[in-house]
Amino acid sequence: MSGKRKIEVLKLPTLPSRPCLEDRISEAAVFKMVGRVSAVTGDAIELEGMSVPLGAICLLTTQSRKQVKGRVIGFRGLNPILSPLESLESVAAGDTVELVDYQQYLWVGDSLCGRVVDAFGQPLDGQKLPSNLSSIKAEREPPASLDRRPINHRFSTGVKLIDACLTCGRGQRLGVFAGSGIGKSTLLGMLANGSEADRIVIAMVGERGREVQEFIQNILGDEGLSRSVVVVATSDKPAAQRVAAAWTATSIAESFRDEGHHVLLLFDSITRFAMAQRELGLASGEPPTTKGYPPSAFQALPRLVERAGCNAIGAITAFYTVLVEGDDQQEPIADALRGLLDGHIVLSRDLAEEFMYPAIDLLQSISRLQPRLVDQVLADAVGELRRLMAIYRRNADLITIGAYRRGSDENIDAAILVHELFKKFATQDSSESVDLIDAQNMLIELVNSLAHDGSTSQGLITSQFDPIGTSVDL
């Protein structure tokens, strides 16, 4: 054996696809373009001596020889406005700025699963990127309307209240609306661990640095991380980097979808993305409108959420958390997103204070695609449940103070009973996952129990619903 030479196999990196290479060559800067800093206002750096397009990536070199990347966000006259993508400690007039690329590119692929990356797709876990990744654009056009497949396959989330009462479809986009501290991140962890998705992409935009490690270790866990890619841009990062993280996470999800996978995109939070976009818009000189948000903030929202959904090959099912300031469901970002998404899940502080988790307010929540995803049996059961819960809410004050006497109204009697049964049904431990069919049968049993109790009258349930026996997509 000593005379034999060991032959090592040289592993060559995977080259980008031909369309990607053609795009890179056609959009590459064929000559060096250099300018300099002429003025600085907050995070807005005004340049002179160079002409670059909107969205271009530039490299700023300070007098201390530190190099910082930035992105062109607008123009003041003929001068480009640069927003730093990294922390900028010192900058002076006359510092050199060089054009790097006309837009941002990422490295993506299946071997990226299990990794934590920053807003530019670079690793944060101390390990190098795999060599078998391919290059894609960070910002792409959403699928054309006629290229989107219909959403007709149910999506199992593992959260029984969502699967039974707010049934989602593969490729649907939903918002999780809640104030601070009500359990948005915990609900996302339940979705990540209990869903049936092939790949999971988690965007943590504007979150506290402490929450990132806690979410990965305590909520996501090793099993959840093994099929996930986590994109992180914490609240201390520049606004341009927080915005870039949103495009990066969406692009990674799109790359998995283009390979035929069913992808779950968990975005926390889209409100902080809008806030970062507000900072950039105001820095570039846009006029403020509602609550200080410039027009570009409302233009960026549909550009982002429309990239999720189905195409001809795969699907991205997306959940966007929406932070409602002061629990105001009518604040401008929440109001705009309700019209852009395919449903909304509202978390209630009152329910959280009663220690009911997940604290989903069923009467305020809706899945717009549920009617086409469930059969008539379940639809009738959910409709009856909603009707009785609405009756309870209208009479809650009388019931609480003891002014209502049982037997006075059969509808209110049934509503009181269903209120207690529903709280037990809806409460679920964060580590528990329930099969979609089991969850729907549990709801049907709950509604059927009203008939056994005798709390039914004309207009209520007059016969039992049959349980659902199969999980065949409708």
Short mmCIF file of C-alpha atoms in Angstrom, two decimals:
data_model
loop_
_atom_site.label_atom_id
_atom_site.label_comp_id
_atom_site.label_asym_id
_atom_site.label_seq_id
_atom_site.Cartn_x
_atom_site.Cartn_y
_atom_site.Cartn_z
CA MET A 1 0.00 0.00 0.00
CA SER A 2 2.95 2.31 0.62
CA GLY A 3 3.74 2.42 -3.08
CA LYS A 4 0.24 3.41 -4.12
CA ARG A 5 -0.75 7.03 -4.42
CA LYS A 6 -4.08 8.10 -2.99
CA ILE A 7 -6.22 9.76 -5.64
CA GLU A 8 -8.26 12.69 -4.36
CA VAL A 9 -11.43 13.68 -6.20
CA LEU A 10 -11.54 17.38 -6.89
CA LYS A 11 -14.98 18.79 -6.12
CA LEU A 12 -15.80 21.59 -8.49
CA PRO A 13 -18.42 24.18 -7.50
CA THR A 14 -21.76 24.00 -9.28
CA LEU A 15 -22.02 26.68 -11.94
CA PRO A 16 -25.08 28.89 -12.15
CA SER A 17 -27.73 27.98 -14.71
CA ARG A 18 -27.40 29.32 -18.24
CA PRO A 19 -30.22 31.92 -17.87
CA CYS A 20 -28.60 33.18 -14.69
CA LEU A 21 -25.18 33.41 -16.35
CA GLU A 22 -26.68 35.29 -19.29
CA ASP A 23 -28.34 37.75 -16.91
CA ARG A 24 -25.10 38.26 -14.97
CA ILE A 25 -23.11 38.89 -18.14
CA SER A 26 -25.69 41.26 -19.65
CA GLU A 27 -26.05 43.25 -16.42
CA ALA A 28 -22.41 43.23 -15.36
CA ALA A 29 -20.60 46.54 -15.04
CA VAL A 30 -18.09 46.47 -17.92
CA PHE A 31 -16.20 49.51 -16.70
CA LYS A 32 -15.17 50.89 -13.33
CA MET A 33 -17.40 53.68 -12.00
CA VAL A 34 -16.16 55.72 -9.04
CA GLY A 35 -17.64 58.70 -7.22
CA ARG A 36 -17.28 60.36 -3.84
CA VAL A 37 -19.31 61.38 -0.81
CA SER A 38 -20.62 64.95 -0.99
CA ALA A 39 -23.04 65.11 1.95
CA VAL A 40 -24.46 62.97 4.77
CA THR A 41 -27.87 63.34 6.46
CA GLY A 42 -28.58 60.59 8.97
CA ASP A 43 -28.30 57.31 7.05
CA ALA A 44 -28.64 59.06 3.68
CA ILE A 45 -25.28 59.51 1.93
CA GLU A 46 -25.32 61.84 -1.06
CA LEU A 47 -22.84 61.01 -3.84
CA GLU A 48 -21.39 63.02 -6.69
CA GLY A 49 -19.29 62.26 -9.74
CA MET A 50 -21.09 59.04 -10.72
CA SER A 51 -24.33 57.95 -12.38
CA VAL A 52 -25.81 54.68 -11.04
CA PRO A 53 -29.32 53.20 -11.27
CA LEU A 54 -31.78 52.79 -8.44
CA GLY A 55 -31.04 49.66 -6.40
CA ALA A 56 -27.36 49.47 -7.39
CA ILE A 57 -24.87 48.08 -4.86
CA CYS A 58 -21.88 50.31 -4.15
CA LEU A 59 -18.78 50.00 -1.97
CA LEU A 60 -17.81 52.96 0.20
CA THR A 61 -14.21 53.18 1.43
CA THR A 62 -13.64 55.44 4.44
CA GLN A 63 -10.45 57.27 5.30
CA SER A 64 -9.67 54.53 7.84
CA ARG A 65 -9.74 52.05 4.90
CA LYS A 66 -12.90 50.38 6.15
CA GLN A 67 -15.18 49.23 3.33
CA VAL A 68 -18.96 49.31 3.69
CA LYS A 69 -21.57 48.24 1.15
CA GLY A 70 -24.57 50.45 0.40
CA ARG A 71 -27.63 50.52 -1.81
CA VAL A 72 -28.87 53.39 -3.99
CA ILE A 73 -32.36 54.32 -2.72
CA GLY A 74 -33.07 57.53 -4.63
CA PHE A 75 -31.70 60.73 -6.11
CA ARG A 76 -31.38 64.35 -5.08
CA GLY A 77 -31.14 66.21 -8.33
CA LEU A 78 -28.46 64.35 -10.28
CA ASN A 79 -26.77 62.98 -7.17
CA PRO A 80 -27.53 59.40 -6.04
CA ILE A 81 -28.60 58.77 -2.44
CA LEU A 82 -26.83 55.80 -0.84
CA SER A 83 -28.13 53.94 2.23
CA PRO A 84 -25.53 51.78 4.04
CA LEU A 85 -26.21 48.04 4.19
CA GLU A 86 -23.81 47.67 7.12
CA SER A 87 -23.01 49.68 10.22
CA LEU A 88 -21.16 52.84 9.27
CA GLU A 89 -18.97 54.20 12.03
CA SER A 90 -17.27 57.08 10.24
CA VAL A 91 -17.73 58.72 6.87
CA ALA A 92 -16.32 61.95 5.53
CA ALA A 93 -16.89 64.14 2.52
CA GLY A 94 -14.69 63.00 -0.33
CA ASP A 95 -14.66 59.32 0.66
CA THR A 96 -14.48 57.04 -2.39
CA VAL A 97 -17.55 55.14 -3.60
CA GLU A 98 -17.33 52.45 -6.30
CA LEU A 99 -20.10 50.66 -8.20
CA VAL A 100 -20.06 46.92 -7.38
CA ASP A 101 -23.15 45.54 -9.11
CA TYR A 102 -26.47 46.72 -10.46
CA GLN A 103 -28.40 44.50 -8.03
CA GLN A 104 -27.96 41.91 -5.30
CA TYR A 105 -27.37 38.20 -6.02
CA LEU A 106 -27.68 35.20 -3.68
CA TRP A 107 -26.40 31.63 -3.45
CA VAL A 108 -29.22 29.11 -3.00
CA GLY A 109 -29.82 25.36 -3.10
CA ASP A 110 -31.09 22.38 -1.10
CA SER A 111 -27.86 22.15 0.90
CA LEU A 112 -28.67 25.57 2.39
CA CYS A 113 -31.25 23.87 4.66
CA GLY A 114 -30.24 23.89 8.31
CA ARG A 115 -28.32 27.15 7.96
CA VAL A 116 -28.74 30.63 9.44
CA VAL A 117 -27.80 33.44 7.03
CA ASP A 118 -27.84 37.22 7.02
CA ALA A 119 -29.67 39.63 4.71
CA PHE A 120 -27.16 38.93 1.92
CA GLY A 121 -27.30 35.14 2.17
CA GLN A 122 -23.96 34.90 3.99
CA PRO A 123 -23.67 32.42 6.90
CA LEU A 124 -24.08 33.56 10.50
CA ASP A 125 -23.38 30.16 12.06
CA GLY A 126 -19.61 30.23 11.60
CA GLN A 127 -19.53 27.73 8.73
CA LYS A 128 -18.79 28.26 5.06
CA LEU A 129 -21.48 28.00 2.42
CA PRO A 130 -21.65 24.68 0.53
CA SER A 131 -19.98 24.59 -2.88
CA ASN A 132 -23.00 23.18 -4.73
CA LEU A 133 -25.17 26.32 -4.61
CA SER A 134 -26.38 28.34 -7.58
CA SER A 135 -26.72 32.10 -8.01
CA ILE A 136 -30.05 33.94 -8.33
CA LYS A 137 -31.30 37.52 -8.16
CA ALA A 138 -32.52 38.80 -4.80
CA GLU A 139 -35.36 40.77 -6.39
CA ARG A 140 -37.49 39.07 -9.02
CA GLU A 141 -40.88 39.52 -10.61
CA PRO A 142 -43.80 37.54 -9.12
CA PRO A 143 -45.37 34.75 -11.18
CA ALA A 144 -47.74 35.98 -13.88
CA SER A 145 -51.41 35.79 -12.96
CA LEU A 146 -52.23 33.17 -15.60
CA ASP A 147 -49.22 31.04 -14.62
CA ARG A 148 -50.49 30.51 -11.07
CA ARG A 149 -52.09 27.14 -10.40
CA PRO A 150 -55.41 27.18 -8.53
CA ILE A 151 -55.18 26.58 -4.78
CA ASN A 152 -57.14 23.36 -4.23
CA HIS A 153 -54.93 21.31 -1.88
CA ARG A 154 -55.41 21.64 1.86
CA PHE A 155 -52.36 22.56 3.93
CA SER A 156 -51.96 20.91 7.33
CA THR A 157 -50.44 23.32 9.85
CA GLY A 158 -50.57 21.08 12.94
CA VAL A 159 -52.56 23.79 14.78
CA LYS A 160 -56.03 22.31 15.25
CA LEU A 161 -57.92 25.60 15.45
CA ILE A 162 -56.44 26.75 12.13
CA ASP A 163 -56.90 23.39 10.38
CA ALA A 164 -60.50 22.99 11.54
CA CYS A 165 -61.90 26.53 11.46
CA LEU A 166 -59.49 28.49 9.24
CA THR A 167 -58.44 25.80 6.78
CA CYS A 168 -55.56 26.94 4.56
CA GLY A 169 -54.47 25.82 1.11
CA ARG A 170 -51.06 25.23 -0.40
CA GLY A 171 -49.95 28.54 -1.86
CA GLN A 172 -52.19 30.68 0.34
CA ARG A 173 -50.88 33.86 1.98
CA LEU A 174 -52.14 34.76 5.45
CA GLY A 175 -51.40 37.43 8.02
CA VAL A 176 -51.04 36.86 11.77
CA PHE A 177 -52.26 40.12 13.31
CA ALA A 178 -51.39 40.84 16.94
CA GLY A 179 -49.94 43.33 19.38
CA SER A 180 -46.66 42.72 21.14
CA GLY A 181 -46.27 39.79 23.53
CA ILE A 182 -49.37 37.77 22.52
CA GLY A 183 -47.60 34.75 21.02
CA LYS A 184 -46.86 35.48 17.35
CA SER A 185 -43.40 33.89 17.45
CA THR A 186 -44.69 30.86 19.37
CA LEU A 187 -47.41 30.33 16.76
CA LEU A 188 -44.80 30.50 13.99
CA GLY A 189 -42.79 27.85 15.83
CA MET A 190 -45.86 25.60 15.97
CA LEU A 191 -46.34 26.07 12.23
CA ALA A 192 -42.69 25.27 11.53
CA ASN A 193 -42.73 22.08 13.59
CA GLY A 194 -46.20 20.82 12.73
CA SER A 195 -46.63 21.69 9.06
CA GLU A 196 -46.33 19.31 6.12
CA ALA A 197 -44.07 21.57 4.02
CA ASP A 198 -41.03 20.17 2.21
CA ARG A 199 -38.90 23.25 2.89
CA ILE A 200 -39.27 26.10 5.38
CA VAL A 201 -37.84 29.61 5.08
CA ILE A 202 -38.00 31.82 8.18
CA ALA A 203 -37.41 35.57 7.91
CA MET A 204 -36.64 37.35 11.19
CA VAL A 205 -36.71 41.03 10.24
CA GLY A 206 -36.28 43.68 12.91
CA GLU A 207 -36.42 41.22 15.81
CA ARG A 208 -34.48 41.57 19.06
CA GLY A 209 -31.11 39.83 18.94
CA ARG A 210 -31.96 37.77 22.00
CA GLU A 211 -35.02 36.27 20.32
CA VAL A 212 -33.11 34.80 17.37
CA GLN A 213 -31.15 32.21 19.36
CA GLU A 214 -34.16 31.46 21.58
CA PHE A 215 -36.39 30.87 18.57
CA ILE A 216 -33.88 28.57 16.87
CA GLN A 217 -33.06 26.49 19.95
CA ASN A 218 -36.24 26.50 22.05
CA ILE A 219 -39.04 26.85 19.48
CA LEU A 220 -37.68 25.58 16.16
CA GLY A 221 -35.38 22.87 17.51
CA ASP A 222 -32.95 20.64 15.64
CA GLU A 223 -35.67 18.81 13.71
CA GLY A 224 -37.32 22.01 12.53
CA LEU A 225 -33.99 23.61 11.62
CA SER A 226 -32.92 20.61 9.53
CA ARG A 227 -35.46 21.48 6.80
CA SER A 228 -35.32 25.26 7.28
CA VAL A 229 -33.31 28.28 6.21
CA VAL A 230 -33.36 31.17 8.70
CA VAL A 231 -32.69 34.70 7.39
CA VAL A 232 -31.85 37.21 10.12
CA ALA A 233 -31.61 41.02 10.21
CA THR A 234 -32.06 42.20 13.79
CA SER A 235 -33.44 45.58 14.88
CA ASP A 236 -29.97 47.11 15.33
CA LYS A 237 -29.08 46.61 11.64
CA PRO A 238 -29.42 49.48 9.14
CA ALA A 239 -32.81 49.93 7.50
CA ALA A 240 -31.46 48.94 4.07
CA GLN A 241 -30.25 45.61 5.48
CA ARG A 242 -33.63 44.88 7.10
CA VAL A 243 -35.34 45.53 3.77
CA ALA A 244 -32.78 43.35 1.96
CA ALA A 245 -33.50 40.47 4.37
CA ALA A 246 -37.14 40.42 3.22
CA TRP A 247 -36.15 40.10 -0.45
CA THR A 248 -33.50 37.49 0.42
CA ALA A 249 -35.90 35.24 2.35
CA THR A 250 -38.51 35.46 -0.40
CA SER A 251 -35.92 34.67 -3.08
CA ILE A 252 -34.71 31.58 -1.20
CA ALA A 253 -38.33 30.40 -0.91
CA GLU A 254 -38.81 31.02 -4.64
CA SER A 255 -35.72 28.96 -5.47
CA PHE A 256 -37.15 25.98 -3.57
CA ARG A 257 -40.54 26.47 -5.24
CA ASP A 258 -38.89 26.50 -8.68
CA GLU A 259 -37.49 23.04 -7.89
CA GLY A 260 -41.03 21.73 -7.36
CA HIS A 261 -41.07 21.85 -3.56
CA HIS A 262 -43.93 22.96 -1.35
CA VAL A 263 -42.41 25.76 0.72
CA LEU A 264 -43.58 27.33 3.97
CA LEU A 265 -42.48 30.97 4.34
CA LEU A 266 -42.72 32.35 7.89
CA PHE A 267 -42.12 36.10 7.93
CA ASP A 268 -41.68 37.90 11.27
CA SER A 269 -42.51 40.66 10.90
CA ILE A 270 -43.74 42.44 7.79
CA THR A 271 -44.58 45.52 9.87
CA ARG A 272 -40.91 46.01 10.72
CA PHE A 273 -40.12 45.58 7.02
CA ALA A 274 -42.55 48.44 6.31
CA MET A 275 -40.94 50.51 9.07
CA ALA A 276 -37.51 49.97 7.53
CA GLN A 277 -38.92 50.96 4.14
CA ARG A 278 -40.35 54.08 5.79
CA GLU A 279 -36.86 55.02 7.02
CA LEU A 280 -35.43 54.62 3.52
CA GLY A 281 -38.27 56.53 1.89
CA LEU A 282 -37.98 59.48 4.24
CA ALA A 283 -34.18 59.49 3.90
CA SER A 284 -34.50 59.69 0.11
CA GLY A 285 -36.80 62.71 0.37
CA GLU A 286 -40.27 61.18 -0.06
CA PRO A 287 -43.18 63.03 1.56
CA PRO A 288 -44.72 61.32 4.61
CA THR A 289 -48.38 60.27 4.42
CA THR A 290 -50.43 58.21 6.91
CA LYS A 291 -48.53 57.85 10.22
CA GLY A 292 -45.37 59.02 8.50
CA TYR A 293 -45.28 56.20 5.94
CA PRO A 294 -44.19 57.39 2.47
CA PRO A 295 -45.82 56.04 -0.72
CA SER A 296 -42.92 53.63 -1.32
CA ALA A 297 -43.78 51.68 1.86
CA PHE A 298 -47.25 50.86 0.55
CA GLN A 299 -45.84 50.09 -2.91
CA ALA A 300 -43.32 47.62 -1.46
CA LEU A 301 -45.94 45.53 0.37
CA PRO A 302 -47.71 44.09 -2.71
CA ARG A 303 -44.36 43.61 -4.47
CA LEU A 304 -43.26 41.43 -1.56
CA VAL A 305 -46.38 39.35 -0.83
CA GLU A 306 -47.25 38.74 -4.51
CA ARG A 307 -44.01 36.81 -4.93
CA ALA A 308 -45.40 34.08 -2.66
CA GLY A 309 -48.12 31.67 -3.80
CA CYS A 310 -48.26 29.05 -6.55
CA ASN A 311 -46.54 28.87 -9.90
CA ALA A 312 -46.64 26.12 -12.52
CA ILE A 313 -44.18 23.92 -10.57
CA GLY A 314 -44.46 24.43 -6.81
CA ALA A 315 -46.07 26.54 -4.11
CA ILE A 316 -45.13 28.94 -1.32
CA THR A 317 -47.56 29.03 1.60
CA ALA A 318 -46.76 32.21 3.52
CA PHE A 319 -47.60 33.47 7.01
CA TYR A 320 -46.72 37.13 7.67
CA THR A 321 -46.87 38.44 11.22
CA VAL A 322 -48.34 41.93 11.44
CA LEU A 323 -47.51 43.95 14.55
CA VAL A 324 -50.55 46.14 15.27
CA GLU A 325 -49.52 49.15 17.33
CA GLY A 326 -51.61 49.54 20.46
CA ASP A 327 -53.74 46.54 19.37
CA ASP A 328 -55.28 48.83 16.75
CA GLN A 329 -56.46 46.55 13.94
CA GLN A 330 -57.13 49.59 11.73
CA GLU A 331 -53.60 51.00 11.71
CA PRO A 332 -52.39 51.66 8.13
CA ILE A 333 -50.04 48.70 7.56
CA ALA A 334 -52.50 46.18 9.02
CA ASP A 335 -55.34 47.70 7.02
CA ALA A 336 -53.33 47.56 3.78
CA LEU A 337 -52.27 43.95 4.32
CA ARG A 338 -55.79 42.72 4.98
CA GLY A 339 -56.62 43.69 1.41
CA LEU A 340 -53.47 42.08 -0.02
CA LEU A 341 -53.53 38.69 1.73
CA ASP A 342 -55.80 35.65 1.37
CA GLY A 343 -56.87 35.65 4.98
CA HIS A 344 -55.99 36.90 8.42
CA ILE A 345 -55.52 35.28 11.84
CA VAL A 346 -56.08 37.72 14.71
CA LEU A 347 -54.52 37.05 18.11
CA SER A 348 -56.44 38.51 21.05
CA ARG A 349 -54.81 39.96 24.16
CA ASP A 350 -57.96 39.15 26.15
CA LEU A 351 -57.67 35.46 25.25
CA ALA A 352 -53.95 35.48 26.05
CA GLU A 353 -54.74 36.95 29.48
CA GLU A 354 -57.12 34.00 30.00
CA PHE A 355 -54.12 31.77 29.21
CA MET A 356 -55.68 30.36 26.05
CA TYR A 357 -52.87 29.69 23.58
CA PRO A 358 -52.74 30.10 20.67
CA ALA A 359 -54.87 33.15 21.43
CA ILE A 360 -56.73 33.14 18.09
CA ASP A 361 -59.91 35.21 17.96
CA LEU A 362 -62.02 33.10 15.64
CA LEU A 363 -64.72 35.72 15.03
CA GLN A 364 -62.16 38.26 13.77
CA SER A 365 -60.17 35.71 11.75
CA ILE A 366 -60.96 34.32 8.33
CA SER A 367 -59.47 32.13 5.62
CA ARG A 368 -60.83 33.33 2.30
CA LEU A 369 -60.13 29.99 0.62
CA GLN A 370 -61.72 27.75 3.25
CA PRO A 371 -65.11 27.41 1.43
CA ARG A 372 -63.43 25.75 -1.55
CA LEU A 373 -61.12 23.55 0.56
CA VAL A 374 -63.63 21.81 2.87
CA ASP A 375 -66.80 19.81 2.30
CA GLN A 376 -70.27 21.00 3.26
CA VAL A 377 -70.31 19.01 6.51
CA LEU A 378 -67.36 20.86 7.98
CA ALA A 379 -68.46 24.19 6.51
CA ASP A 380 -71.85 23.87 8.24
CA ALA A 381 -70.19 22.91 11.54
CA VAL A 382 -67.84 25.91 11.41
CA GLY A 383 -70.72 28.21 10.47
CA GLU A 384 -72.79 26.97 13.42
CA LEU A 385 -69.83 27.42 15.76
CA ARG A 386 -69.26 30.99 14.59
CA ARG A 387 -72.96 31.82 14.94
CA LEU A 388 -73.12 30.61 18.53
CA MET A 389 -69.88 32.33 19.49
CA ALA A 390 -71.23 35.60 18.05
CA ILE A 391 -74.38 35.18 20.18
CA TYR A 392 -72.22 34.65 23.27
CA ARG A 393 -70.13 37.75 22.54
CA ARG A 394 -73.26 39.91 22.15
CA ASN A 395 -74.60 38.71 25.51
CA ALA A 396 -71.28 38.36 27.35
CA ASP A 397 -71.98 41.25 29.76
CA LEU A 398 -75.35 39.83 30.85
CA ILE A 399 -73.86 36.37 31.29
CA THR A 400 -70.83 37.61 33.24
CA ILE A 401 -72.81 39.63 35.82
CA GLY A 402 -75.36 36.82 36.24
CA ALA A 403 -78.29 38.73 34.78
CA TYR A 404 -79.13 35.93 32.36
CA ARG A 405 -81.13 32.93 33.59
CA ARG A 406 -80.49 29.59 31.95
CA GLY A 407 -83.53 28.44 29.98
CA SER A 408 -84.66 31.92 28.98
CA ASP A 409 -83.27 31.57 25.45
CA GLU A 410 -82.19 28.31 23.84
CA ASN A 411 -79.73 30.11 21.54
CA ILE A 412 -77.94 31.75 24.47
CA ASP A 413 -77.95 28.44 26.39
CA ALA A 414 -76.22 26.75 23.45
CA ALA A 415 -73.81 29.69 23.13
CA ILE A 416 -72.77 29.37 26.80
CA LEU A 417 -72.11 25.67 26.36
CA VAL A 418 -70.16 26.08 23.13
CA HIS A 419 -68.06 28.86 24.67
CA GLU A 420 -66.64 26.52 27.31
CA LEU A 421 -66.22 23.61 24.90
CA PHE A 422 -64.48 25.81 22.35
CA LYS A 423 -61.91 27.10 24.85
CA LYS A 424 -60.89 23.51 25.61
CA PHE A 425 -60.76 22.65 21.92
CA ALA A 426 -58.76 25.72 20.89
CA THR A 427 -56.11 25.48 23.62
CA GLN A 428 -53.03 23.63 22.38
CA ASP A 429 -49.55 23.19 23.81
CA SER A 430 -46.78 24.69 21.68
CA SER A 431 -45.05 21.29 21.42
CA GLU A 432 -48.23 19.50 20.31
CA SER A 433 -49.12 18.81 16.68
CA VAL A 434 -52.57 17.60 15.58
CA ASP A 435 -53.40 15.93 12.27
CA LEU A 436 -55.69 17.96 10.01
CA ILE A 437 -58.39 15.26 9.74
CA ASP A 438 -58.30 14.65 13.50
CA ALA A 439 -58.71 18.37 14.15
CA GLN A 440 -61.70 18.63 11.83
CA ASN A 441 -63.37 15.58 13.37
CA MET A 442 -62.82 17.03 16.85
CA LEU A 443 -64.66 20.17 15.77
CA ILE A 444 -67.56 18.15 14.34
CA GLU A 445 -67.79 16.19 17.62
CA LEU A 446 -67.85 19.48 19.54
CA VAL A 447 -70.81 20.77 17.51
CA ASN A 448 -72.57 17.40 17.72
CA SER A 449 -72.28 17.45 21.52
CA LEU A 450 -74.74 20.36 21.57
CA ALA A 451 -77.44 18.07 20.21
CA HIS A 452 -76.68 15.48 22.91
CA ASP A 453 -76.96 18.20 25.55
CA GLY A 454 -80.41 19.14 24.28
CA SER A 455 -79.38 22.74 23.66
CA THR A 456 -80.78 22.87 20.15
CA SER A 457 -83.84 24.47 18.64
CA GLN A 458 -85.12 25.45 15.26
CA GLY A 459 -82.29 27.10 13.41
CA LEU A 460 -79.67 25.18 15.39
CA ILE A 461 -78.29 21.73 14.62
CA THR A 462 -81.09 19.23 14.01
CA SER A 463 -78.93 16.21 13.16
CA GLN A 464 -75.41 15.05 13.76
CA PHE A 465 -72.66 15.61 11.24
CA ASP A 466 -70.76 12.57 10.04
CA PRO A 467 -67.04 12.61 10.82
CA ILE A 468 -64.52 13.08 8.04
CA GLY A 469 -62.84 9.83 7.22
CA THR A 470 -60.25 10.66 4.59
CA SER A 471 -57.76 13.40 3.79
CA VAL A 472 -58.34 13.44 0.05
CA ASP A 473 -57.81 16.93 -1.40
CA LEU A 474 -60.95 18.49 -2.77
#
